[in-house]
Short mmCIF file of N, CA and C in Angstrom, two decimals:
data_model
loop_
_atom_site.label_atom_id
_atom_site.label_comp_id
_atom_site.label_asym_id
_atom_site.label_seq_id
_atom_site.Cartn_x
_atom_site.Cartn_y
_atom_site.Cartn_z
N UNK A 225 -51.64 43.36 24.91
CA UNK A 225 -52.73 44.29 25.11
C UNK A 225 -53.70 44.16 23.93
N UNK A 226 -54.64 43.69 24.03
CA UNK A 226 -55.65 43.42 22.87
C UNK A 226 -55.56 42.63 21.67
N UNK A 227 -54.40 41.29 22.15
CA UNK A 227 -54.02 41.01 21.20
C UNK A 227 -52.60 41.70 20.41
N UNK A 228 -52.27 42.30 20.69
CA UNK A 228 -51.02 42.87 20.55
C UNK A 228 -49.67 42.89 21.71
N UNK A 229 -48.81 43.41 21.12
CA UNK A 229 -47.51 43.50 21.81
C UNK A 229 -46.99 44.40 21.92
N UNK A 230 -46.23 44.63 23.17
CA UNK A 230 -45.63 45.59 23.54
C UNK A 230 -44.32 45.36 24.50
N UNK A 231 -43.28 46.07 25.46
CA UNK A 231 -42.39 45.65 25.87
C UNK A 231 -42.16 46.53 27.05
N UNK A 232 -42.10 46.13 28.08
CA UNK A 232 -41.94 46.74 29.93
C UNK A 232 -40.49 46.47 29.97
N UNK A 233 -39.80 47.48 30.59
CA UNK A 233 -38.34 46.88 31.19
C UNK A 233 -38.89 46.23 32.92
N UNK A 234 -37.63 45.67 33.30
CA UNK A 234 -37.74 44.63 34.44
C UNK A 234 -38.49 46.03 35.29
N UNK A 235 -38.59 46.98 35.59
CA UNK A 235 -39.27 47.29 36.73
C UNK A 235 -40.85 48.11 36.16
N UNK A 236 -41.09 47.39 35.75
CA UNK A 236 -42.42 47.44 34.49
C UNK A 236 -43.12 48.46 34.16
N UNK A 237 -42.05 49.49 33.65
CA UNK A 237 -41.99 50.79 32.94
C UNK A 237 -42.18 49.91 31.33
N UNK A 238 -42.98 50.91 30.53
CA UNK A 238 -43.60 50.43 29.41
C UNK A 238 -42.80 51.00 28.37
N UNK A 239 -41.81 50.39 27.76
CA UNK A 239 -41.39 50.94 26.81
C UNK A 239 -41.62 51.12 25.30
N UNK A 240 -41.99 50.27 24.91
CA UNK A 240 -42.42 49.91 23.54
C UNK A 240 -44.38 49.61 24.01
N UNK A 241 -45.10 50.58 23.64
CA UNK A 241 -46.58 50.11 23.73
C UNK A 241 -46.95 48.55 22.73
N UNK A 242 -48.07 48.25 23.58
CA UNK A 242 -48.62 47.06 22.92
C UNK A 242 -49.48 47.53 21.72
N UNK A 243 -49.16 48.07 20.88
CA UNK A 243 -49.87 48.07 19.46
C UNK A 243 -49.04 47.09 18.12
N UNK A 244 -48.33 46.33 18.86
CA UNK A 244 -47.87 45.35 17.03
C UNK A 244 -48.28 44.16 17.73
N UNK A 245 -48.40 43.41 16.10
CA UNK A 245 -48.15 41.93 16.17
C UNK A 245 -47.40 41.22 16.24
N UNK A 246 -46.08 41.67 16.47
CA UNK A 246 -44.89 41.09 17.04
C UNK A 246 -44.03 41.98 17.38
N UNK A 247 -42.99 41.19 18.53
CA UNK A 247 -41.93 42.41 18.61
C UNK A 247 -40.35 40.98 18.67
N UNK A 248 -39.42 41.69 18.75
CA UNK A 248 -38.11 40.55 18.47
C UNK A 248 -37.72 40.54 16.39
N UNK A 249 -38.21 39.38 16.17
CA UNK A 249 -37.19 38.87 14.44
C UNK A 249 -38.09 37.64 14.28
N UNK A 250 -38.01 37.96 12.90
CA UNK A 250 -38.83 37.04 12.35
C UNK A 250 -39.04 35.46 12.38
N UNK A 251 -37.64 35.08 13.29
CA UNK A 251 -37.44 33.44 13.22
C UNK A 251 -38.14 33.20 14.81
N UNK A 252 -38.79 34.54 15.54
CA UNK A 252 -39.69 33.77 16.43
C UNK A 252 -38.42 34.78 17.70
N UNK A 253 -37.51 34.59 17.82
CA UNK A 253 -36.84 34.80 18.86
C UNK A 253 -36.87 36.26 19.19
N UNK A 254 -36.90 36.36 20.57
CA UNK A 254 -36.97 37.96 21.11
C UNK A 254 -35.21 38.71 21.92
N UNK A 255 -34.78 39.30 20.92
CA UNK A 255 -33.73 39.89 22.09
C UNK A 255 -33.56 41.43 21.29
N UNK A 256 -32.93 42.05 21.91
CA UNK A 256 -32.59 43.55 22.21
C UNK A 256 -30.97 43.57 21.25
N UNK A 257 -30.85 44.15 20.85
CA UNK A 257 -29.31 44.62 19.81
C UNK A 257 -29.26 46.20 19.57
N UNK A 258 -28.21 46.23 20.51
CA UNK A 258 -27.85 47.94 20.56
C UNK A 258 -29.34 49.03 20.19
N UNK A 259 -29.87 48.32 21.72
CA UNK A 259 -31.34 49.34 22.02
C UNK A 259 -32.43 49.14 20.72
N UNK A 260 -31.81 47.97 19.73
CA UNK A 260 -33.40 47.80 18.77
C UNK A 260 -33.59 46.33 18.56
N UNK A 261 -34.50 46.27 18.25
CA UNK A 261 -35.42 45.28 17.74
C UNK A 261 -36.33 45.10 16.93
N UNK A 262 -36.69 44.28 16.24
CA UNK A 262 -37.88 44.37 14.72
C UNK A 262 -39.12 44.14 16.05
N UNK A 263 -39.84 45.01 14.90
CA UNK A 263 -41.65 44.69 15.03
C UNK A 263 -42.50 44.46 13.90
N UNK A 264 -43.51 43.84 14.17
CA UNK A 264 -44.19 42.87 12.82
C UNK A 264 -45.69 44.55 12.72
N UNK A 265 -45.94 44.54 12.10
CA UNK A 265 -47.38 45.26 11.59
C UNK A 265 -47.69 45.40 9.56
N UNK A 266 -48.69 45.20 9.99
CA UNK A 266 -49.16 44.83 8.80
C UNK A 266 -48.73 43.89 7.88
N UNK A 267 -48.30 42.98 8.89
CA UNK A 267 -47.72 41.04 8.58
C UNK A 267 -46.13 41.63 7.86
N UNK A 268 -45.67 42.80 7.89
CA UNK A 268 -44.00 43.44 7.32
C UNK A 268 -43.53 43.49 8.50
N UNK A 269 -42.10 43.68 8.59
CA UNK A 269 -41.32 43.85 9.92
C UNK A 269 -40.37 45.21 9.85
N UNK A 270 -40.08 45.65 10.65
CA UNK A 270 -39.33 47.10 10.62
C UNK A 270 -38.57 46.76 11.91
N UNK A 271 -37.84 48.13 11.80
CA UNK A 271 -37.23 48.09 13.39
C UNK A 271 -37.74 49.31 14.20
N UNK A 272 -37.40 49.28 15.61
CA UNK A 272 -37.84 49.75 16.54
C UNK A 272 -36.84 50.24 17.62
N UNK A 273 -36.93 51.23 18.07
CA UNK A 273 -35.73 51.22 19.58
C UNK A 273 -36.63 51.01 20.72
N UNK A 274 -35.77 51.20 21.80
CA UNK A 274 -36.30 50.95 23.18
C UNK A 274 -37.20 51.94 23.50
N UNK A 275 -36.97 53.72 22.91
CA UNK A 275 -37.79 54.63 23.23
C UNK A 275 -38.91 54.91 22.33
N UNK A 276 -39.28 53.67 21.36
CA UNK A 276 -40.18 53.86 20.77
C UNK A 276 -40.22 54.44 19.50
N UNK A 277 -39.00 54.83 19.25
CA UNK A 277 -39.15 55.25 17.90
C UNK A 277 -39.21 54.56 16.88
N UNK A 278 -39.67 54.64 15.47
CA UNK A 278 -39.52 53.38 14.15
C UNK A 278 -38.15 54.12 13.56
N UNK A 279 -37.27 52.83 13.70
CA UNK A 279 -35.99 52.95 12.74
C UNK A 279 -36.07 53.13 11.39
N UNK A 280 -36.94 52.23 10.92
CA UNK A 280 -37.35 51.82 9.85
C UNK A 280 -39.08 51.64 9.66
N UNK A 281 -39.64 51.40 8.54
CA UNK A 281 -41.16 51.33 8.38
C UNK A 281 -41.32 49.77 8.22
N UNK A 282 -42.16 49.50 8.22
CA UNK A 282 -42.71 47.59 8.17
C UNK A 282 -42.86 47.32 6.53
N UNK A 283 -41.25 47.14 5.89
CA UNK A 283 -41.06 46.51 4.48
C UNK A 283 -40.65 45.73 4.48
N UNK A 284 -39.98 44.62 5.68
CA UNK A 284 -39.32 43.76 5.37
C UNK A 284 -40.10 42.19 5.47
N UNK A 285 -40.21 41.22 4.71
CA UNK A 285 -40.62 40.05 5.50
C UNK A 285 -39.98 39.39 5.98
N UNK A 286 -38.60 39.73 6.34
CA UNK A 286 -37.67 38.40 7.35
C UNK A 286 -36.93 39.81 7.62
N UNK A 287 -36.68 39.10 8.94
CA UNK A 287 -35.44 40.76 9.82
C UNK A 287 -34.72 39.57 10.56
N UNK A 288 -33.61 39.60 10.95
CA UNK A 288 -33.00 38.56 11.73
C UNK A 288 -31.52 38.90 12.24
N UNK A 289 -31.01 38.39 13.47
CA UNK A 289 -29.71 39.52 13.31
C UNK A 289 -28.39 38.44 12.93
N UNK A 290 -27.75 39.13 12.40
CA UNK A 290 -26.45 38.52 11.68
C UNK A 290 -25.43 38.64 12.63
N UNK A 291 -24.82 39.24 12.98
CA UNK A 291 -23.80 39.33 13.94
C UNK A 291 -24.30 40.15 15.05
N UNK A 292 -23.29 40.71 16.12
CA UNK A 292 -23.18 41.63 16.97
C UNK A 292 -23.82 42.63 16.72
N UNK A 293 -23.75 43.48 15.24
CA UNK A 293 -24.01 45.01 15.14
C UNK A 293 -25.38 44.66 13.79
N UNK A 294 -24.89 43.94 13.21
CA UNK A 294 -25.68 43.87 11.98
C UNK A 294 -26.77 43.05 12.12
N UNK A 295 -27.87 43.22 11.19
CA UNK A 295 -29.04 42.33 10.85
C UNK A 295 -29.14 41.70 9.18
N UNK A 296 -29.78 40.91 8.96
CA UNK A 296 -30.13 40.20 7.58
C UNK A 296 -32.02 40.39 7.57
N UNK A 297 -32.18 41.29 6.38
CA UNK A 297 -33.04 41.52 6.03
C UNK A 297 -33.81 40.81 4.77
N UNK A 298 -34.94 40.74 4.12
CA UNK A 298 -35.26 40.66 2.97
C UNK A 298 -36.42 41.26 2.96
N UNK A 299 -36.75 41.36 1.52
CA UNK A 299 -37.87 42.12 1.23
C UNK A 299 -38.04 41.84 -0.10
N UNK A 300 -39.34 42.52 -0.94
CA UNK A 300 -40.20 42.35 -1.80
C UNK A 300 -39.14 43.70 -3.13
N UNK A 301 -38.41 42.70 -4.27
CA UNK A 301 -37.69 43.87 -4.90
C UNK A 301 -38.67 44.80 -5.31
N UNK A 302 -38.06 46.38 -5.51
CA UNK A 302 -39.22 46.88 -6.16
C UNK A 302 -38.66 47.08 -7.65
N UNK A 303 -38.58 46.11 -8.36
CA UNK A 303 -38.13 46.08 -10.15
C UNK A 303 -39.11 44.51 -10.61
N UNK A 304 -39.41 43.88 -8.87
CA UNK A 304 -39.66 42.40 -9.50
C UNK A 304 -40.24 41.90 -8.92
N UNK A 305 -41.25 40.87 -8.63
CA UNK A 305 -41.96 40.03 -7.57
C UNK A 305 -40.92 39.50 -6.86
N UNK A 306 -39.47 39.49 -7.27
CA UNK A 306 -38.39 39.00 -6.10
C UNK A 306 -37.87 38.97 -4.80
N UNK A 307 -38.02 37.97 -3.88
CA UNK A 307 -37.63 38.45 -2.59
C UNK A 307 -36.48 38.51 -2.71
N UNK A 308 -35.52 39.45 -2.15
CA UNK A 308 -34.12 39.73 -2.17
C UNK A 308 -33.49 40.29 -0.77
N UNK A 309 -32.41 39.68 -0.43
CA UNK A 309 -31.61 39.88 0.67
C UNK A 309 -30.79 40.99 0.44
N UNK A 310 -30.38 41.97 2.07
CA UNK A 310 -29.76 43.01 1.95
C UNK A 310 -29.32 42.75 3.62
N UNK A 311 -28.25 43.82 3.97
CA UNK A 311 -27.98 44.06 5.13
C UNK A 311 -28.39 45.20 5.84
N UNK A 312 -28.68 45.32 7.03
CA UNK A 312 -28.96 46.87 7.81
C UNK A 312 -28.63 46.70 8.82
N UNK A 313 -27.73 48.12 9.50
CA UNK A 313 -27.42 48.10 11.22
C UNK A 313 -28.71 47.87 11.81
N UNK A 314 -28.30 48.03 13.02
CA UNK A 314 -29.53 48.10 14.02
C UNK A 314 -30.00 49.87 14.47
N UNK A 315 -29.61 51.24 13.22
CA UNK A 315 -30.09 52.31 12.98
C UNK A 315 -30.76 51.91 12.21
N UNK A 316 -30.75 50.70 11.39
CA UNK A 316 -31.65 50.90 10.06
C UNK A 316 -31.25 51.36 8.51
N UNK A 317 -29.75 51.47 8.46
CA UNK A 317 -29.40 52.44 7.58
C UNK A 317 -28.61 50.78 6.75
N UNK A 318 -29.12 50.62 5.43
CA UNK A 318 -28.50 49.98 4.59
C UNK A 318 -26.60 49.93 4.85
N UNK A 319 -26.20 48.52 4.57
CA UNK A 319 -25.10 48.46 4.59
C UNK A 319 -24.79 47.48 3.37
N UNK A 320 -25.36 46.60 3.11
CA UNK A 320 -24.96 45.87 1.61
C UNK A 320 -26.36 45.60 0.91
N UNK A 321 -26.79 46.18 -0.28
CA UNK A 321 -27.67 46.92 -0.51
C UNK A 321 -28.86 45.46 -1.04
N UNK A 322 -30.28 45.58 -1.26
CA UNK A 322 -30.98 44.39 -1.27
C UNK A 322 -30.96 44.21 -3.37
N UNK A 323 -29.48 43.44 -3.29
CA UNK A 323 -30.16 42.92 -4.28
C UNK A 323 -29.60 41.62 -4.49
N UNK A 324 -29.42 40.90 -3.98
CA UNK A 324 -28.72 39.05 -3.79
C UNK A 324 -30.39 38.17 -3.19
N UNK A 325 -29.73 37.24 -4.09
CA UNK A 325 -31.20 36.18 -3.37
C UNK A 325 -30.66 35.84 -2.04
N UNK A 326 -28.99 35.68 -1.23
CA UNK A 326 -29.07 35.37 -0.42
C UNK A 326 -28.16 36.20 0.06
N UNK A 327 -27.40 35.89 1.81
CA UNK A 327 -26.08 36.40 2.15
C UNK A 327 -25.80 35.70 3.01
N UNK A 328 -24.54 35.75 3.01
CA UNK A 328 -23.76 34.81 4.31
C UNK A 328 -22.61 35.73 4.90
N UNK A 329 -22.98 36.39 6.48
CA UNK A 329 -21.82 37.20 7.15
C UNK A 329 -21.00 36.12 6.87
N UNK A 330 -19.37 36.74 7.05
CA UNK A 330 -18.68 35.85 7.51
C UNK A 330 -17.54 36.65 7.82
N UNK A 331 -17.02 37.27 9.11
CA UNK A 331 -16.07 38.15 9.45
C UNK A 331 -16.62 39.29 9.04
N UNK A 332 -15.85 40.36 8.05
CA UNK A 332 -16.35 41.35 7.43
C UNK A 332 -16.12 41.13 6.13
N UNK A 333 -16.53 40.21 6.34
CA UNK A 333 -17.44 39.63 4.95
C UNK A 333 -18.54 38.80 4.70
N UNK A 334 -18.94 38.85 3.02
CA UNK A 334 -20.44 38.63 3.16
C UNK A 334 -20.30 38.07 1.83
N UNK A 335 -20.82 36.52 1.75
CA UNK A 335 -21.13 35.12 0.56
C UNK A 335 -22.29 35.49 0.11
N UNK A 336 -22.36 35.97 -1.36
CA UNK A 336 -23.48 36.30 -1.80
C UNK A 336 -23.88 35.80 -2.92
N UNK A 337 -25.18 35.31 -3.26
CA UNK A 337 -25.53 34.53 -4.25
C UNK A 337 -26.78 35.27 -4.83
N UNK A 338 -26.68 34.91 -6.70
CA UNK A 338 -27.71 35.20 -7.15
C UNK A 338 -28.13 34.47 -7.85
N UNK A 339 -29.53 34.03 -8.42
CA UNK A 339 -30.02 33.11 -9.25
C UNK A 339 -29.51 33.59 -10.88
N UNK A 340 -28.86 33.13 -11.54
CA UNK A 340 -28.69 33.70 -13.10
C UNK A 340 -29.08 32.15 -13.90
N UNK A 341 -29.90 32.86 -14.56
CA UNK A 341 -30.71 31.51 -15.54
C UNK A 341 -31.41 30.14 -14.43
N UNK A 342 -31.04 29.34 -14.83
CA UNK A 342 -30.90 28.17 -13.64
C UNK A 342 -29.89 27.81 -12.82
N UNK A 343 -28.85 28.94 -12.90
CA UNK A 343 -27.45 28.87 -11.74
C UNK A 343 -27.60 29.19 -10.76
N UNK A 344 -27.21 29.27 -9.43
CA UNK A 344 -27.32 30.25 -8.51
C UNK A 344 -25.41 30.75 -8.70
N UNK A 345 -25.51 32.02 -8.85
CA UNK A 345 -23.52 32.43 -8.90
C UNK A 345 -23.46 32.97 -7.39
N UNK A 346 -22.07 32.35 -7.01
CA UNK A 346 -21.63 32.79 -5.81
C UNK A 346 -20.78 34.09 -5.81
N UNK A 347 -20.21 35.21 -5.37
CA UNK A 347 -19.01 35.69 -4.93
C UNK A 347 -19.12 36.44 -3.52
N UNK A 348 -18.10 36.84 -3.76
CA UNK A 348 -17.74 37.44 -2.23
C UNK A 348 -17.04 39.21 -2.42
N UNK A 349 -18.69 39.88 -1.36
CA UNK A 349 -17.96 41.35 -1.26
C UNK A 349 -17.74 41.55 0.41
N UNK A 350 -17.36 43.11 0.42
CA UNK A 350 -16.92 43.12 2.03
C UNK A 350 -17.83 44.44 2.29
N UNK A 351 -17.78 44.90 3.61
CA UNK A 351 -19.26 45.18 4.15
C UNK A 351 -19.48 46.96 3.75
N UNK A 352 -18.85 47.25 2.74
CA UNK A 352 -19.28 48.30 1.76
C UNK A 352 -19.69 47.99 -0.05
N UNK A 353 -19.84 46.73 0.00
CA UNK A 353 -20.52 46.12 -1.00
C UNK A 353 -19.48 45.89 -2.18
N UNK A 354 -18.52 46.09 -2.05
CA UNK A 354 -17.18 46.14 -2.65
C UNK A 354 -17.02 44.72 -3.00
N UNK A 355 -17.06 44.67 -4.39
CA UNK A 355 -16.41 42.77 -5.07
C UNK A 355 -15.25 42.50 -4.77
N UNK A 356 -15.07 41.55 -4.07
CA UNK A 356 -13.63 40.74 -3.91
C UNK A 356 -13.81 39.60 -4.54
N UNK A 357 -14.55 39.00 -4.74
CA UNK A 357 -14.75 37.81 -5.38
C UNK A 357 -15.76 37.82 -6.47
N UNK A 358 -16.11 37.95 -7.89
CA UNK A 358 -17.15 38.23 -8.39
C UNK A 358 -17.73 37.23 -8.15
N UNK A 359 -19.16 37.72 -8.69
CA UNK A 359 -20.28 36.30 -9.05
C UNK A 359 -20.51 35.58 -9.91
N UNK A 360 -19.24 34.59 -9.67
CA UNK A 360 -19.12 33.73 -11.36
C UNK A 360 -18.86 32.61 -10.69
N UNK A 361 -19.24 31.91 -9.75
CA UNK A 361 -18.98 30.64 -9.21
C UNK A 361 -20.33 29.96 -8.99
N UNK A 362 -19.66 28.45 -8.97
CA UNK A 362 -20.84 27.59 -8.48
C UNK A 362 -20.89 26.91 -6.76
N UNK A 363 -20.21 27.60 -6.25
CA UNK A 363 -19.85 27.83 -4.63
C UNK A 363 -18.71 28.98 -4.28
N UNK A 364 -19.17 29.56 -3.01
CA UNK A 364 -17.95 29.78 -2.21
C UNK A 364 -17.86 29.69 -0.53
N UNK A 365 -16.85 29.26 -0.01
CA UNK A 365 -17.36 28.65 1.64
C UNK A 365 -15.78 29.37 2.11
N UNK A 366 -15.90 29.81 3.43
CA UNK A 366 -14.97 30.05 4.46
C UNK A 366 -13.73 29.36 4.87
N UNK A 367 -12.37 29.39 4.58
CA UNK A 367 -12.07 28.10 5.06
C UNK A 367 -10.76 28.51 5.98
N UNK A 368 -11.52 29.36 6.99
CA UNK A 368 -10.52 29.92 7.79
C UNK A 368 -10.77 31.41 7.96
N UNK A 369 -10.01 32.29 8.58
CA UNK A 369 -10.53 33.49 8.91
C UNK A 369 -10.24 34.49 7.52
N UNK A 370 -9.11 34.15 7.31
CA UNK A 370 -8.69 35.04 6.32
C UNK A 370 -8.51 34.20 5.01
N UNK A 371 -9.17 33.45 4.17
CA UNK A 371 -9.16 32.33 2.96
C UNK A 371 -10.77 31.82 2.83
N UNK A 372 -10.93 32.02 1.26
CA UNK A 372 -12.23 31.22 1.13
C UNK A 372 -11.59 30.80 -0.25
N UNK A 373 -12.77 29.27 -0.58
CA UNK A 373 -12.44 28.25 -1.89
C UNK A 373 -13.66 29.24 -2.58
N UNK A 374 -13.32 29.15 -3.65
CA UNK A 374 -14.37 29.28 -4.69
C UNK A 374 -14.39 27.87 -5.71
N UNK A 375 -15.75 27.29 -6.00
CA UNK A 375 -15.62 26.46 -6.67
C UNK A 375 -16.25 26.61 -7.57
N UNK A 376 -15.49 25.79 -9.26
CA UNK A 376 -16.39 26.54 -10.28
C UNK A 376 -17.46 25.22 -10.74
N UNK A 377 -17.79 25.84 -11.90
CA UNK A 377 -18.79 25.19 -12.53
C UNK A 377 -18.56 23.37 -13.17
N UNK A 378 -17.20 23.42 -12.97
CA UNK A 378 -16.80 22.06 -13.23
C UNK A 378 -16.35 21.07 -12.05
N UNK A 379 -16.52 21.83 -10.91
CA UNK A 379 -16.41 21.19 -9.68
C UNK A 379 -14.72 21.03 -9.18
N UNK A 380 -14.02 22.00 -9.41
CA UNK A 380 -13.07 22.32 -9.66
C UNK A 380 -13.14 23.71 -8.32
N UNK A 381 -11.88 23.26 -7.60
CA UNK A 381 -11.99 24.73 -6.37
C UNK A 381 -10.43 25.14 -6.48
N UNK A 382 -10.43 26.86 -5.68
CA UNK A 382 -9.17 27.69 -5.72
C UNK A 382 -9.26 28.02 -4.76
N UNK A 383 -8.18 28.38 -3.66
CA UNK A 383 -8.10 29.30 -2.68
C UNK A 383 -7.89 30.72 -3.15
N UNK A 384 -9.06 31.51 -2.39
CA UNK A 384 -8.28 32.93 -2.62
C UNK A 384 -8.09 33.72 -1.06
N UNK A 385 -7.34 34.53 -1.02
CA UNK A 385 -7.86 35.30 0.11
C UNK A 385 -8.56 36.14 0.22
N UNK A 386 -8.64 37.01 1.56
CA UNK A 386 -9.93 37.63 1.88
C UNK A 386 -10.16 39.03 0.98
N UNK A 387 -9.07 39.48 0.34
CA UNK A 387 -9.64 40.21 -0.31
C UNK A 387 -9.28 40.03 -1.60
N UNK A 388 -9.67 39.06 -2.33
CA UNK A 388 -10.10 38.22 -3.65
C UNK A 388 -9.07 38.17 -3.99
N UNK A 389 -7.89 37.91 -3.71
CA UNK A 389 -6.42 37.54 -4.40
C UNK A 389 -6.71 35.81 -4.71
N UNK A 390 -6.47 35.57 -5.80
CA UNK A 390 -6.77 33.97 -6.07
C UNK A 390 -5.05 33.34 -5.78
N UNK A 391 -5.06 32.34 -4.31
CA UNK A 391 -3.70 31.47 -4.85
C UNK A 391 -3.25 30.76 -5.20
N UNK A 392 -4.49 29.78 -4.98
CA UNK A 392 -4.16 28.30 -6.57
C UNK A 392 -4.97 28.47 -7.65
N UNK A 393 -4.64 27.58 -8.46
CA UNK A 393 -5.04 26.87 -9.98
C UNK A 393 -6.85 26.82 -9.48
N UNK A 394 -7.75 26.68 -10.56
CA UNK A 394 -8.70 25.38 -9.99
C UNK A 394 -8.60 24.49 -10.17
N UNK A 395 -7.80 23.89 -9.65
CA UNK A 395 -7.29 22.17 -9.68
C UNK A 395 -7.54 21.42 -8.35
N UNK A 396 -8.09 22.23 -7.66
CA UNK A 396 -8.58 21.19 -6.14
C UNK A 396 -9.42 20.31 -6.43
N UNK A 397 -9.70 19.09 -5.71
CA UNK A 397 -11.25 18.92 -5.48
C UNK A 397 -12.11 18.37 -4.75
N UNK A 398 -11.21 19.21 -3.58
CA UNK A 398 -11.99 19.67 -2.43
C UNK A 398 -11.09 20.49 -2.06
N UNK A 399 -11.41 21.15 -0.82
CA UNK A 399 -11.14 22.22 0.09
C UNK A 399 -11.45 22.51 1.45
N UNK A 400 -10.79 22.17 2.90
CA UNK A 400 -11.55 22.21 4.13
C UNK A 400 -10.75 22.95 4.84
N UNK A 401 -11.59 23.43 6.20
CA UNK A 401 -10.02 23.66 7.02
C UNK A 401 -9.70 23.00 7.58
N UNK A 402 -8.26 22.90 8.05
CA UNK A 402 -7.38 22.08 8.81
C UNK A 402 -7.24 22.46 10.23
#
């Protein structure tokens, strides 16, 4: 509608009016997640439900959904010109809070990295932001449902499990699943 967007269900009842510049997630794709979806205005993205309400206000510049229930957000820190990754349901309500340069779901858990000096440090928390793994690595990857390697700075990896119990040495060097 005028250059804008909006959203009809199949029997072309208008649910979401055409006043944004986008509706869906920022990587372009359009779908629906437990009655919401991001909308773009004022080039920020927020979320939206089916009846029109704003979940959220247009702060984010990437909205994208992570799993089933959850989304991967980022936004503009407010301490720093930093873009920084965080998690939010599809209410909108923070779940692992924005301050990692990146995140990686993985089960109910989440690979999180931050830039320190010229490092990026890896660890691993679970989806109340809780450390299981600190951020003192130079990787950490999945290697199975319940086991991730952490590898350190000497290229040296450990298995730990999912909730940061370490069970080898770092004497690997490598780590896959089988």
């Amino acid at each position: 509608d005028n250059g804008k967007v909006g959203l009809k269900n199949d029997a072309g009842k208008v649910l979401i009016p055409g006043k944004y510049e986008a509706l869906g997630w920022s990587d372009g794709k359009l779908s629906v997640m437990s009655n919401a979806t991001g909308y773009r205005k004022g080039g920020k993205w927020g979320l939206i439900n089916l009846s029109n309400q704003l979940l959220t206000k247009p702060e984010f510049e990437e909205i994208s959904p992570a799993n089933a229930s959850l989304l991967f957000a980022r936004k503009k820190s407010p301490l720093s010109l930093r873009i920084v990754s965080g998690v939010i349901n599809t209410a909108g309500k923070e779940i692992i809070p924005f301050q990692y340069d990146d995140i990686k779901l993985t089960s109910l858990r989440a690979i999180v990295f931050s830039k320190v000096g010229d490092e990026y440090r890896y660890g691993l928390v679970d989806l109340d932001n809780k450390t299981l793994i600190p951020q003192l690595f130079k990787n950490i990857k999945s290697v199975g449902s319940l086991r991730y390697a952490a590898e350190n700075f000497e290229g040296k990896w450990a298995v730990f499990t999912d909730l940061g119990k370490q069970i080898t040495n770092f004497d690997l060097d490598s780590v896959s699943p089988f």
